[in-house]
Short mmCIF file of C-alpha atoms in Angstrom, two decimals:
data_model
loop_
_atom_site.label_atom_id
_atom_site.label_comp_id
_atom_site.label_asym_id
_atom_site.label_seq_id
_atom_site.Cartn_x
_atom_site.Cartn_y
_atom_site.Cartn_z
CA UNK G 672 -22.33 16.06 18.09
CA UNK G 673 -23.57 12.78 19.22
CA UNK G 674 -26.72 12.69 17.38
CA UNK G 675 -24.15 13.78 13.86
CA UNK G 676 -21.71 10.56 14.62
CA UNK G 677 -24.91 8.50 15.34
CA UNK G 678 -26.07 9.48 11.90
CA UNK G 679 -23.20 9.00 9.79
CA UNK G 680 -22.35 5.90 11.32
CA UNK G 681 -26.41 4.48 10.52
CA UNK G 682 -25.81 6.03 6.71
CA UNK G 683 -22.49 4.15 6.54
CA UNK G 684 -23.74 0.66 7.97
CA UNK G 685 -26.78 1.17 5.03
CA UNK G 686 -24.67 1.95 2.66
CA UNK G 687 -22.91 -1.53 3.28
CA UNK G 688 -25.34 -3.32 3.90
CA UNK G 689 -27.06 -2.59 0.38
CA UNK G 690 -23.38 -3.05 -0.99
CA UNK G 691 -23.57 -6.89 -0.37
CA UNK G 692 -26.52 -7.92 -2.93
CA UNK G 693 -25.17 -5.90 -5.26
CA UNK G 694 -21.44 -7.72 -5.42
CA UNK G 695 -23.65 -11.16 -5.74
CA UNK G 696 -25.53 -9.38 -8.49
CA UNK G 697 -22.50 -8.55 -10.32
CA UNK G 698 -20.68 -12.19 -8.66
CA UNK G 699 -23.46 -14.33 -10.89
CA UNK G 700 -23.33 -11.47 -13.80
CA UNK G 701 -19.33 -11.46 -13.73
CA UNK G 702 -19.22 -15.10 -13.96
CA UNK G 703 -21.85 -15.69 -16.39
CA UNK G 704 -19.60 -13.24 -19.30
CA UNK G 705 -16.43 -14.63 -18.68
CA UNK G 706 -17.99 -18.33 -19.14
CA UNK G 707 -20.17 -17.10 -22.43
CA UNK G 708 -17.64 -17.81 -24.85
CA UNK G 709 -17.21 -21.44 -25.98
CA UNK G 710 -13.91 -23.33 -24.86
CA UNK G 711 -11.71 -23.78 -21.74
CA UNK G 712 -8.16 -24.36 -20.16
CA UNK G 713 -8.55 -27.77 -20.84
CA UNK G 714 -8.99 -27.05 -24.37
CA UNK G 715 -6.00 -24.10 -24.20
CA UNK G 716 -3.97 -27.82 -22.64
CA UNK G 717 -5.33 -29.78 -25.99
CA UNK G 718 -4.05 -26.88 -28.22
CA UNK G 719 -0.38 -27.00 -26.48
CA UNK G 720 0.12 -30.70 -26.56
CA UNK G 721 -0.62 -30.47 -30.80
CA UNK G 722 1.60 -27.57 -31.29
CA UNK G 723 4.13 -29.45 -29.50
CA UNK G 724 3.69 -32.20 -31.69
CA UNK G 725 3.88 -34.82 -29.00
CA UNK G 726 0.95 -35.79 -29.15
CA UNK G 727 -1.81 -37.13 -31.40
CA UNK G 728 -5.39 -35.12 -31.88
CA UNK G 729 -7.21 -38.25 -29.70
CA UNK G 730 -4.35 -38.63 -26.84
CA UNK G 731 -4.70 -34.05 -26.93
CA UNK G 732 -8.40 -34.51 -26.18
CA UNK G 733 -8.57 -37.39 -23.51
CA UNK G 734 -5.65 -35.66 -21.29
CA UNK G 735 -7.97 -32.26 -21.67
CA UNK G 736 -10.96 -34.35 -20.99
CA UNK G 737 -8.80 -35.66 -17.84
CA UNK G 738 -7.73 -32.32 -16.77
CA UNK G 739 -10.99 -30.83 -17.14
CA UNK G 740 -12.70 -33.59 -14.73
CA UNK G 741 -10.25 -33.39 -11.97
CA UNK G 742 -10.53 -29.70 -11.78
CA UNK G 743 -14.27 -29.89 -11.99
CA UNK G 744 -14.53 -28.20 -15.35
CA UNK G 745 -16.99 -30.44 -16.69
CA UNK G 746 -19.44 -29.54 -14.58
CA UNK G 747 -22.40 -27.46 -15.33
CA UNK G 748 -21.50 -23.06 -15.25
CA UNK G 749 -24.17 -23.04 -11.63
CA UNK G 750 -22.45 -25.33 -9.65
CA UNK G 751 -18.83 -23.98 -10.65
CA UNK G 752 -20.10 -20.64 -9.67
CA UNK G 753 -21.44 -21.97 -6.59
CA UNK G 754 -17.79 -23.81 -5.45
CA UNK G 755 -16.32 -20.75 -6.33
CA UNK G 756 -18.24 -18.40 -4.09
CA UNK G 757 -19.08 -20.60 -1.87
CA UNK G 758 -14.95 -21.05 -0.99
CA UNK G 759 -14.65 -17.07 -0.98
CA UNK G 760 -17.85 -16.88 1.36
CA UNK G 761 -16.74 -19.72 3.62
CA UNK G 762 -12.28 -19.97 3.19
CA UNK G 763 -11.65 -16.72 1.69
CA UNK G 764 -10.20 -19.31 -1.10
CA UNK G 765 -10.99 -17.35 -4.40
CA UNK G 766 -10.05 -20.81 -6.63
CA UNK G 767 -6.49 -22.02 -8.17
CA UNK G 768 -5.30 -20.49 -11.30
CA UNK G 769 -4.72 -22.79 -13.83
CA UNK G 770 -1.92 -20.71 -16.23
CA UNK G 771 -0.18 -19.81 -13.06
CA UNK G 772 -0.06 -22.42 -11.37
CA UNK G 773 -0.56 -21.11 -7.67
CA UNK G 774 -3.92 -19.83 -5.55
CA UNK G 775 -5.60 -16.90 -7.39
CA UNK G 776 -5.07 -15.14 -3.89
CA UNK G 777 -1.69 -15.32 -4.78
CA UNK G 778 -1.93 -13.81 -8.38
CA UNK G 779 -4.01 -11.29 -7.14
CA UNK G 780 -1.70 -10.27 -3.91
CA UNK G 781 1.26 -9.51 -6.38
CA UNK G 782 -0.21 -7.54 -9.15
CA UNK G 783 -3.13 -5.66 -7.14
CA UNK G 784 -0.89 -3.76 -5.08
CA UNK G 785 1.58 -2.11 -7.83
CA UNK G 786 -2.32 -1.24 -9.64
CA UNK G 787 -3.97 0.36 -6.88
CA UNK G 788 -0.15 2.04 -5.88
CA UNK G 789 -0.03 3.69 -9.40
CA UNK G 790 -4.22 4.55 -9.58
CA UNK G 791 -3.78 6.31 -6.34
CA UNK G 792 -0.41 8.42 -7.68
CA UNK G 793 -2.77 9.08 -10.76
CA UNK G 794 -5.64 10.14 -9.21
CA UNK G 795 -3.76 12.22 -6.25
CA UNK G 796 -2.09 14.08 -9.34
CA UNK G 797 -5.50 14.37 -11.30
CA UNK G 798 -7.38 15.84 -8.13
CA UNK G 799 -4.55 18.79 -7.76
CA UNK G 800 -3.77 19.40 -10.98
CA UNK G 801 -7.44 19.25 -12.34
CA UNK G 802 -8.88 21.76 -9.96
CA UNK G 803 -6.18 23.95 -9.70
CA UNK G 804 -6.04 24.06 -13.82
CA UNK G 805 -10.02 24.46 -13.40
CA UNK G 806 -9.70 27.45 -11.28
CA UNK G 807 -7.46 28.90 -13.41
CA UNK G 808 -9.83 28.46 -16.17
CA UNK G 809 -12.41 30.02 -14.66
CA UNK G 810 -10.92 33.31 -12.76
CA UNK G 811 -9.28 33.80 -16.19
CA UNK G 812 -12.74 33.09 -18.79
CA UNK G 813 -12.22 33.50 -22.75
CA UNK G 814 -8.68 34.77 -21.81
CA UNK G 815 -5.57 32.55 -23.32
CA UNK G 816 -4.96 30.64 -20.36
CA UNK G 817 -8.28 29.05 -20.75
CA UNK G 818 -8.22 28.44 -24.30
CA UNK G 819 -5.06 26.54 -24.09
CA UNK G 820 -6.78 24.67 -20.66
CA UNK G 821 -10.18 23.98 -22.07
CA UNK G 822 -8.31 22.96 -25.45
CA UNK G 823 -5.69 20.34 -23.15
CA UNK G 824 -8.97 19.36 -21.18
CA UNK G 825 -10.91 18.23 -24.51
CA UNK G 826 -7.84 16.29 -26.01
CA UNK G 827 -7.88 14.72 -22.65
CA UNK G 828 -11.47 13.20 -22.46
CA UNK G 829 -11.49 12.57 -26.19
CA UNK G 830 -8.41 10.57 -27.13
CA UNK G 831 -8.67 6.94 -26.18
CA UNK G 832 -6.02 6.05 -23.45
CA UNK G 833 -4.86 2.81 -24.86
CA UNK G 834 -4.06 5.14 -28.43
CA UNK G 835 -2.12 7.38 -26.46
CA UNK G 836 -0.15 4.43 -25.30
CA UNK G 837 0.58 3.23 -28.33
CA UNK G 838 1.58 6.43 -29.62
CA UNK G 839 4.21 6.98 -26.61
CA UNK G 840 5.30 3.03 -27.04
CA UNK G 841 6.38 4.04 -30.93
CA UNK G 842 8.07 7.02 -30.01
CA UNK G 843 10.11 5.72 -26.85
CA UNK G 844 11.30 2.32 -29.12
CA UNK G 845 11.74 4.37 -32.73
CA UNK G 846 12.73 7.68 -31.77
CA UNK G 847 14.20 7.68 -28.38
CA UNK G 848 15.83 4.03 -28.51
CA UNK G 849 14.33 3.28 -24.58
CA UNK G 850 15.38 -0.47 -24.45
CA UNK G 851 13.43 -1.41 -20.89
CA UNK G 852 9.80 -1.35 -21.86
CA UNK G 853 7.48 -4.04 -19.66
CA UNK G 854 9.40 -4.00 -16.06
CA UNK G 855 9.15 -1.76 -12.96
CA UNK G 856 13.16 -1.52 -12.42
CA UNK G 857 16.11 -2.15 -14.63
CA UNK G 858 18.07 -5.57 -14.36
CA UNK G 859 20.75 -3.98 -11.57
CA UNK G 860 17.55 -2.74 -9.64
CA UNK G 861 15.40 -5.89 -9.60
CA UNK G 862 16.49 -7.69 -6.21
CA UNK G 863 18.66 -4.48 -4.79
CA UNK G 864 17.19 -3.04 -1.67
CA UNK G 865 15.34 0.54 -1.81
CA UNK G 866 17.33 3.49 -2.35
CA UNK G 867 16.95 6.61 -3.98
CA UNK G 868 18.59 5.53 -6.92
CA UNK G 869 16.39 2.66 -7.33
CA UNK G 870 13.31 5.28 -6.82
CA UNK G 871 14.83 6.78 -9.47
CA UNK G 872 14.67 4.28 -11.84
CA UNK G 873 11.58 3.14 -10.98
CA UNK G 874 9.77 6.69 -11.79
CA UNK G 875 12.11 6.56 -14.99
CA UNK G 876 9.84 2.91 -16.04
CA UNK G 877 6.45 4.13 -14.78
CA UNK G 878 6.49 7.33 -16.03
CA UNK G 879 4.83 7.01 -19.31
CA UNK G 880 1.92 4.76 -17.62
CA UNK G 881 1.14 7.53 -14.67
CA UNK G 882 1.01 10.32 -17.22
CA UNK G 883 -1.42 8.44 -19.73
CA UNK G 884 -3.59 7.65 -16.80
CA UNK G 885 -3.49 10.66 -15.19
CA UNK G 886 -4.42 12.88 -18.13
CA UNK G 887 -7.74 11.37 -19.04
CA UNK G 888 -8.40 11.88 -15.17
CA UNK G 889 -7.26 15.55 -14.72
CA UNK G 890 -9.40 16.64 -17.95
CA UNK G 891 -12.47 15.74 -16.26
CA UNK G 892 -11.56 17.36 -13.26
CA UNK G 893 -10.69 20.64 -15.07
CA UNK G 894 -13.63 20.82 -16.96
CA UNK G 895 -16.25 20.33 -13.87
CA UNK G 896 -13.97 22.77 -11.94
CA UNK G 897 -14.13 25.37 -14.27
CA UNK G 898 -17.98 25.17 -14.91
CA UNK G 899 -19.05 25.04 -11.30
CA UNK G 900 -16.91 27.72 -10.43
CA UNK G 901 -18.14 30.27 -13.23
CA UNK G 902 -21.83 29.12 -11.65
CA UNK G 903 -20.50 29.32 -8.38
CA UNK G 904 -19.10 32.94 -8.95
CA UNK G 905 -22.22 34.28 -10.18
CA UNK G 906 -24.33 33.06 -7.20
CA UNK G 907 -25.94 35.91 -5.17
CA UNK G 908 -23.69 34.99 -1.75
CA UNK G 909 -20.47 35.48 -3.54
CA UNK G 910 -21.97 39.01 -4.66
CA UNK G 911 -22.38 39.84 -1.20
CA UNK G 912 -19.45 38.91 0.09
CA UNK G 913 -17.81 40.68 -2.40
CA UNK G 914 -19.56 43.92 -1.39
CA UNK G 915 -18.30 43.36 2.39
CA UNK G 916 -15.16 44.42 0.73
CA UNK G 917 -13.56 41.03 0.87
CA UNK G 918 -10.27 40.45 -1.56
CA UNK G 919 -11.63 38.84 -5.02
CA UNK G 920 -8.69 36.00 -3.86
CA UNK G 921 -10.96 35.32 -0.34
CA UNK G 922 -13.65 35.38 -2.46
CA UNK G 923 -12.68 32.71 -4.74
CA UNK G 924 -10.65 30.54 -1.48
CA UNK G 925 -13.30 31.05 1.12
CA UNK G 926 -16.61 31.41 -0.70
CA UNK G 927 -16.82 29.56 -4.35
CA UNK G 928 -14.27 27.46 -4.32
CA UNK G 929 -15.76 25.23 -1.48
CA UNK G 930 -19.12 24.91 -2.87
CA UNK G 931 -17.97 24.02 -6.79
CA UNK G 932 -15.96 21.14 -4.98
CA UNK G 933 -19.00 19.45 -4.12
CA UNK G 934 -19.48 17.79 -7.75
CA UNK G 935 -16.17 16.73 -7.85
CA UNK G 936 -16.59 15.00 -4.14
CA UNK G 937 -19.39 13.13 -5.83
CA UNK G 938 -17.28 11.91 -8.37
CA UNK G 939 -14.56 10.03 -6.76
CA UNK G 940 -17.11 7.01 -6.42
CA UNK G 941 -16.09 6.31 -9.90
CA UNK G 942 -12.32 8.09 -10.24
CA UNK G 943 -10.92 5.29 -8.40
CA UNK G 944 -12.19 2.90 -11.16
CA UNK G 945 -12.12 5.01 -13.75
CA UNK G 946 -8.12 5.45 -12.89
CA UNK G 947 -7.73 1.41 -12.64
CA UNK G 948 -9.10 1.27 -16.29
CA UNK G 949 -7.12 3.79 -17.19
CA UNK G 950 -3.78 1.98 -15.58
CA UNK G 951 -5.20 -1.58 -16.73
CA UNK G 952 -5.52 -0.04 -20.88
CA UNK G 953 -2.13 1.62 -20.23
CA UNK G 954 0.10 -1.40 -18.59
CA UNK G 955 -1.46 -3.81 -21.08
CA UNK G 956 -0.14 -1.78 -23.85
CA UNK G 957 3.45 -1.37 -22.13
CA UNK G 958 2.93 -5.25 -20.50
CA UNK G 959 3.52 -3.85 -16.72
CA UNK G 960 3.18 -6.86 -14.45
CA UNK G 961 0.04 -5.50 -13.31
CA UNK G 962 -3.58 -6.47 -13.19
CA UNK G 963 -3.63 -5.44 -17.20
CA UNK G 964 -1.99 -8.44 -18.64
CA UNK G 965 -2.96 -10.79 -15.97
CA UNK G 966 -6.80 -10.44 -16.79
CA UNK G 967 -5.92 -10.07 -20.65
CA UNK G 968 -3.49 -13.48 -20.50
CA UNK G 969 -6.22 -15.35 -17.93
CA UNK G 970 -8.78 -14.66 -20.53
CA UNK G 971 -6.91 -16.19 -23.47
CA UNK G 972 -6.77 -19.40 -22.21
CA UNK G 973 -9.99 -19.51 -20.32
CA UNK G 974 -8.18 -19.29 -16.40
CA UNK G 975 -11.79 -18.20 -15.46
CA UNK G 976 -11.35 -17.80 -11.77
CA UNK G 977 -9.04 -15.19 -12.09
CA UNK G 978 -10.72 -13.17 -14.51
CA UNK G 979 -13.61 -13.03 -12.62
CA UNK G 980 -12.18 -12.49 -9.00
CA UNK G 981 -10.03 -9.54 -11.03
CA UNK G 982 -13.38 -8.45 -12.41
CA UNK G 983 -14.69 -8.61 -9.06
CA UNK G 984 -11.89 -6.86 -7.24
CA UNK G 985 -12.72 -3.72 -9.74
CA UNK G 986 -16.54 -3.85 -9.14
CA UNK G 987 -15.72 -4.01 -5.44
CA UNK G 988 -13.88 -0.41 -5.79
CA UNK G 989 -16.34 0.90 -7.61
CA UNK G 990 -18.59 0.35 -4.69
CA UNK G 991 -15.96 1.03 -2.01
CA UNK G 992 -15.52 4.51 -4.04
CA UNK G 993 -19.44 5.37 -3.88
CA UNK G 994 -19.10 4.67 -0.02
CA UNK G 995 -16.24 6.74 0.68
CA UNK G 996 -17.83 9.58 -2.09
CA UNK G 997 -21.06 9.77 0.17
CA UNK G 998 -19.05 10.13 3.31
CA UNK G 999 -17.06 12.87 2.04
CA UNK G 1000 -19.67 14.60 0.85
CA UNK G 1001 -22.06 14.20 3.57
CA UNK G 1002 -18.90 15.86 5.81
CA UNK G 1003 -18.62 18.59 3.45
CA UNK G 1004 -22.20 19.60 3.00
CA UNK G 1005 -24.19 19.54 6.29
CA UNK G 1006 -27.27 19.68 3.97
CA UNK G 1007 -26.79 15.74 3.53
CA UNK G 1008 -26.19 15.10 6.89
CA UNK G 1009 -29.84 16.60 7.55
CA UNK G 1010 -30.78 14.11 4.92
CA UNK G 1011 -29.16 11.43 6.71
CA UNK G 1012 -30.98 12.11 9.98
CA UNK G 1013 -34.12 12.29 8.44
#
C-alpha cells in the first residue's frame, strides 16, 4: 500500500515537474503570436482620438507615442516578455489591461470563473450522456437505436460549434422573439440575491451555450464508447464470464464496461479544453461576459497582456487535464501503476 502511494506520488511530482518548461515553451510561443501582427493599443488610442475628431493626425500620433512610452510599449517584444513573466514569476502580477482599465488579474478573476463553471456543467453532462448513449449503441448494434445514435454522434463531431450558434442565435431573435441575448440574468435578477427563481432564469440565459458545448463533447464520447465496448464484448474474458452463467447485464456492468472506459479516462486531458473552446466559440457568438469576448475584444485593440495570460490560462488546463488524466487512469488500471514503479 505504501510502496503504491509512494509511486503515484513520484509519477505525480514528474509529471509537474516536466509541466513547468513546457508553460515557458508555450509563455515565449504565446507571446510571440499575439505580438506578430503589426500595431498596438497605442495605435487603437491614435485611431479613437481621429474618429472623435478632436484631434489632428500629428497631436493622434504624439499622445500614442506618449502612451506607448509610459507603458513601456516601445520597447523591444524580449524585454516586454521578460517584465511580463518576470512580474507573474516574482508578484503573481500578470500586467494591467489597457481596454479595461484595471489589473489583468482582475479581468481574468471575473470572467474565468463563469467559463470553467459552464465547461465543467458541459463536460459532467457529456461524460454521462456520452457513455451511457455509447452503451446503448453498442448492446443494441445495427438495430434503430444505434442508427439514430451513431447518426446524432456524427452531426455532433462534424458541424462546427460556432455554426450551430449562429443557427440557434437566428432562430431565438426571428422565430421565437427571445429579447435577452448576451447576459447571465434578466434586468430584475442582476443584483437580487440567489433564489430559485433567479436559478431559474439563469438556466433560461445559459441554456443555448451549455447545449452547443455539450453536444460536440458527448459525440465523441458516444462514439469511443460504443467502439471499445463492441471490442470489449468480443474479448475472450467476457466469453468466459458469460459461460459462468453470469446475467448478459453483469456482463456488460462488471466485465466490459470497466475496461472500454479506459480510452475515455485518457481523454479528459484534453475534454477540459476542448469544452473551454467549445464555451469560448459559443459565448462569443451569444457575447456571454465570459473569457470569449474578452480575448476576442483584447485582441482588437492589441491589450496584449490579456490575450496572452487568457491564452495561457487555457494551455495551463490543458496540462492540468493530462495530469489529472494520468492519475485517473493509473488508479483505474493497476497495469500503469506497475509502469510507474518501474
Amino acid at each position: 500500500m505504501q510502496g503504491d502511494i509512494f509511486t503515484m506520488l513520484r509519477f505525480f511530482l514528474v509529471r509537474l515537474g516536466s509541466a513547468i518548461p513546457v508553460m515557458l515553451i508555450l509563455s515565449i510561443v504565446t507571446f510571440a503570436i499575439i505580438q506578430a501582427p503589426p500595431g498596438d493599443y497605442a495605435d487603437y488610442i491614435r485611431a479613437q482620438l481621429m474618429n472623435q475628431g478632436g484631434a489632428s493626425f500629428e497631436q493622434a500620433q504624439t499622445q500614442a507615442q506618449a502612451y506607448r512610452v509610459e507603458h513601456g510599449l516601445d520597447k523591444p517584444i524580449v524585454v516586454q516578455y521578460f517584465n511580463w513573466i518576470g512580474g507573474i514569476v516574482t508578484r503573481g502580477d500578470f500586467g494591467y489591461s489597457f481596454y479595461y482599465n484595471k489589473p489583468v488579474s482582475e479581468v481574468v478573476g471575473e470572467r474565468l470563473p463563469r467559463t470553467l463553471l459552464l465547461a465543467l456543467v458541459c463536460h459532467v453532462l457529456a461524460s454521462i450522456l456520452g457513455i451511457t448513449f455509447g452503451i446503448l449503441a453498442a448492446t443494441r448494434q445495427y438495430s434503430w437505436v444505434d442508427n439514430i445514435l451513431s447518426a446524432i454522434a456524427f452531426l455532433g463531431m462534424t458541424i462546427p460549434r460556432f455554426l450551430m450558434a449562429l443557427i440557434m442565435v437566428y432562430l431565438m431573435v426571428f422565430h421565437f422573439n427571445v429579447a435577452e441575448i448576451g447576459s447571465f440574468f434578466s434586468p430584475q435578477y442582476g443584483g437580487a440575491p440567489w433564489s430559485w427563481a433567479k436559478f431559474v432564469d439563469l438556466v433560461s440565459h445559459v441554456w443555448p451555450v451549455v447545449a452547443i458545448a455539450t453536444f460536440g463533447g458527448l459525440a465523441y464520447n458516444m462514439r469511443v464508447m460504443r467502439g471499445n465496448l463492441l471490442d470489449t464484448l468480443n474479448a475472450q474474458y467476457v466469453e468466459t464470464a458469460r459461460a459462468k452463467g453470469l446475467s448478459e447485464g453483469a456482463v456488460i456492468m462488471r466485465h466490459a464496461v470497466p475496461n472500454a472506459l479506459h480510452p475515455l479516462v485518457m481523454y479528459q486531458g484534453v475534454v477540459l479544453p476542448y469544452m473551454l473552446t467549445g464555451e469560448i466559440e459559443t459565448a462569443i457568438i451569444f457575447a456571454l461576459p465570459t473569457v470569449g469576448p474578452a480575448i476576442v475584444g483584447s485582441m482588437a485593440v492589441g491589450d496584449v497582456y490579456v490575450t496572452a495570460t487568457f491564452m495561457m490560462v487555457l494551455a495551463a488546463t490543458l496540462i492540468i487535464g493530462n495530469i489529472i488524466a494520468d492519475i485517473l487512469l493509473a488508479l483505474l488500471d493497476p497495469r500503469v501503476r506497475e509502469l510507474g514503479r518501474a
